[in-house]
Amino acid sequence: MADQERTEDLAQLLARLKSEHDTSYEEIARRIGVSRSAVSSWVNRTRGGKRGPARDHLEALAREYKLDRNYVFEAAGRTSPGPYDADAEARILELYRGLTATQKVEKEVEMRALNELNRTGQ
């Protein structure tokens, strides 16, 4: 993509998709599983203050319109979740196995909070 395209925000990205796909914001909303008013608020930059769309909705937008996931997250001002890494998962699981029961509970709470933050942007 050209540098100019790389600087577009989510509102500009949605407007471009609407134009390039000769579609409506209502159709974009339907395809990614949100309300028309949600898409409208993203276009008008009024949705939830700093929060913006949930991770699942950004991923749906990338999938439905065959866009680079990182690009969509960048346009929304969000960091995209990292790729799956089986080796890292195995290392983390091995470390987890060495924790006490109390430490395991604490780490689970922490990981749930981080996942929720990534999912919702809050």
Short mmCIF file of C-alpha atoms in Angstrom, two decimals:
data_model
loop_
_atom_site.label_atom_id
_atom_site.label_comp_id
_atom_site.label_asym_id
_atom_site.label_seq_id
_atom_site.Cartn_x
_atom_site.Cartn_y
_atom_site.Cartn_z
CA MET A 1 0.00 0.00 0.00
CA ALA A 2 1.08 3.51 -0.60
CA ASP A 3 2.25 5.69 2.29
CA GLN A 4 -0.90 7.79 2.01
CA GLU A 5 -3.05 4.72 2.55
CA ARG A 6 -0.95 3.63 5.52
CA THR A 7 -1.91 6.82 7.36
CA GLU A 8 -5.68 6.37 7.12
CA ASP A 9 -7.60 5.97 10.33
CA LEU A 10 -10.57 3.66 10.85
CA ALA A 11 -13.10 6.23 9.66
CA GLN A 12 -11.14 6.74 6.43
CA LEU A 13 -10.68 2.99 6.00
CA LEU A 14 -14.42 2.39 6.33
CA ALA A 15 -15.18 5.18 3.87
CA ARG A 16 -12.72 3.67 1.40
CA LEU A 17 -14.24 0.20 1.78
CA LYS A 18 -17.71 1.65 1.23
CA SER A 19 -16.53 3.32 -1.96
CA GLU A 20 -14.36 0.49 -3.33
CA HIS A 21 -16.96 -2.20 -2.68
CA ASP A 22 -19.90 -0.03 -3.73
CA THR A 23 -21.67 -0.91 -0.50
CA SER A 24 -23.30 0.75 2.48
CA TYR A 25 -22.23 1.12 6.08
CA GLU A 26 -25.25 -1.02 6.94
CA GLU A 27 -23.83 -3.86 4.80
CA ILE A 28 -20.37 -3.45 6.35
CA ALA A 29 -22.00 -3.64 9.79
CA ARG A 30 -23.94 -6.77 8.83
CA ARG A 31 -20.84 -8.50 7.47
CA ILE A 32 -18.80 -7.90 10.63
CA GLY A 33 -21.62 -8.54 13.10
CA VAL A 34 -22.23 -5.09 14.57
CA SER A 35 -25.06 -2.57 14.43
CA ARG A 36 -25.28 0.12 11.78
CA SER A 37 -25.03 2.70 14.56
CA ALA A 38 -21.71 1.20 15.72
CA VAL A 39 -20.20 1.61 12.25
CA SER A 40 -21.67 5.09 12.00
CA SER A 41 -20.06 6.06 15.31
CA TRP A 42 -16.68 4.74 14.10
CA VAL A 43 -17.05 6.73 10.88
CA ASN A 44 -17.99 9.84 12.86
CA ARG A 45 -15.27 9.10 15.45
CA THR A 46 -17.76 9.16 18.32
CA ARG A 47 -17.74 5.53 19.54
CA GLY A 48 -16.81 5.00 23.17
CA GLY A 49 -14.18 7.71 23.45
CA LYS A 50 -10.73 6.14 23.35
CA ARG A 51 -12.01 2.55 23.38
CA GLY A 52 -13.04 2.07 19.77
CA PRO A 53 -14.18 -1.24 18.28
CA ALA A 54 -13.58 -4.57 20.01
CA ARG A 55 -10.80 -6.82 18.75
CA ASP A 56 -13.31 -9.35 17.39
CA HIS A 57 -14.92 -6.68 15.23
CA LEU A 58 -11.59 -5.49 13.85
CA GLU A 59 -10.64 -9.08 13.05
CA ALA A 60 -14.01 -9.58 11.33
CA LEU A 61 -13.44 -6.43 9.27
CA ALA A 62 -10.03 -7.67 8.15
CA ARG A 63 -11.39 -11.13 7.35
CA GLU A 64 -14.52 -9.98 5.50
CA TYR A 65 -12.69 -7.47 3.32
CA LYS A 66 -9.45 -9.47 2.97
CA LEU A 67 -7.35 -6.78 4.61
CA ASP A 68 -4.11 -7.16 6.51
CA ARG A 69 -5.09 -7.61 10.17
CA ASN A 70 -2.25 -5.44 11.43
CA TYR A 71 -3.29 -2.67 9.06
CA VAL A 72 -6.88 -2.69 10.35
CA PHE A 73 -5.71 -2.61 13.97
CA GLU A 74 -3.29 0.22 13.15
CA ALA A 75 -6.09 2.20 11.49
CA ALA A 76 -8.15 1.76 14.67
CA GLY A 77 -5.21 2.91 16.80
CA ARG A 78 -4.85 -0.52 18.38
CA THR A 79 -2.04 -3.06 18.65
CA SER A 80 -2.94 -6.36 17.04
CA PRO A 81 -2.48 -9.57 19.01
CA GLY A 82 0.73 -11.40 18.23
CA PRO A 83 0.89 -14.53 16.11
CA TYR A 84 0.52 -17.98 17.62
CA ASP A 85 3.86 -19.45 18.70
CA ALA A 86 3.78 -23.11 19.76
CA ASP A 87 7.28 -22.95 21.27
CA ALA A 88 6.40 -19.94 23.42
CA GLU A 89 3.20 -21.64 24.51
CA ALA A 90 5.16 -24.75 25.56
CA ARG A 91 7.65 -22.61 27.53
CA ILE A 92 4.86 -20.76 29.31
CA LEU A 93 3.08 -24.01 30.14
CA GLU A 94 6.30 -25.45 31.58
CA LEU A 95 6.75 -22.35 33.76
CA TYR A 96 3.10 -22.54 34.84
CA ARG A 97 3.54 -26.13 35.98
CA GLY A 98 6.22 -24.96 38.44
CA LEU A 99 3.93 -22.48 40.20
CA THR A 100 2.12 -23.01 43.48
CA ALA A 101 -1.67 -23.33 43.44
CA THR A 102 -2.01 -19.74 44.66
CA GLN A 103 0.41 -18.46 42.02
CA LYS A 104 -1.52 -20.34 39.31
CA VAL A 105 -4.73 -18.59 40.36
CA GLU A 106 -2.98 -15.20 40.35
CA LYS A 107 -1.52 -15.80 36.87
CA GLU A 108 -4.89 -16.93 35.53
CA VAL A 109 -6.54 -13.76 36.83
CA GLU A 110 -3.76 -11.66 35.28
CA MET A 111 -3.99 -13.45 31.93
CA ARG A 112 -7.79 -13.09 31.85
CA ALA A 113 -7.43 -9.36 32.49
CA LEU A 114 -4.87 -8.99 29.72
CA ASN A 115 -7.06 -10.95 27.30
CA GLU A 116 -10.05 -8.80 28.16
CA LEU A 117 -7.98 -5.68 27.61
CA ASN A 118 -6.88 -6.96 24.21
CA ARG A 119 -10.39 -8.06 23.29
CA THR A 120 -12.19 -4.86 24.24
CA GLY A 121 -9.47 -2.22 24.09
CA GLN A 122 -10.40 -1.03 27.59
#
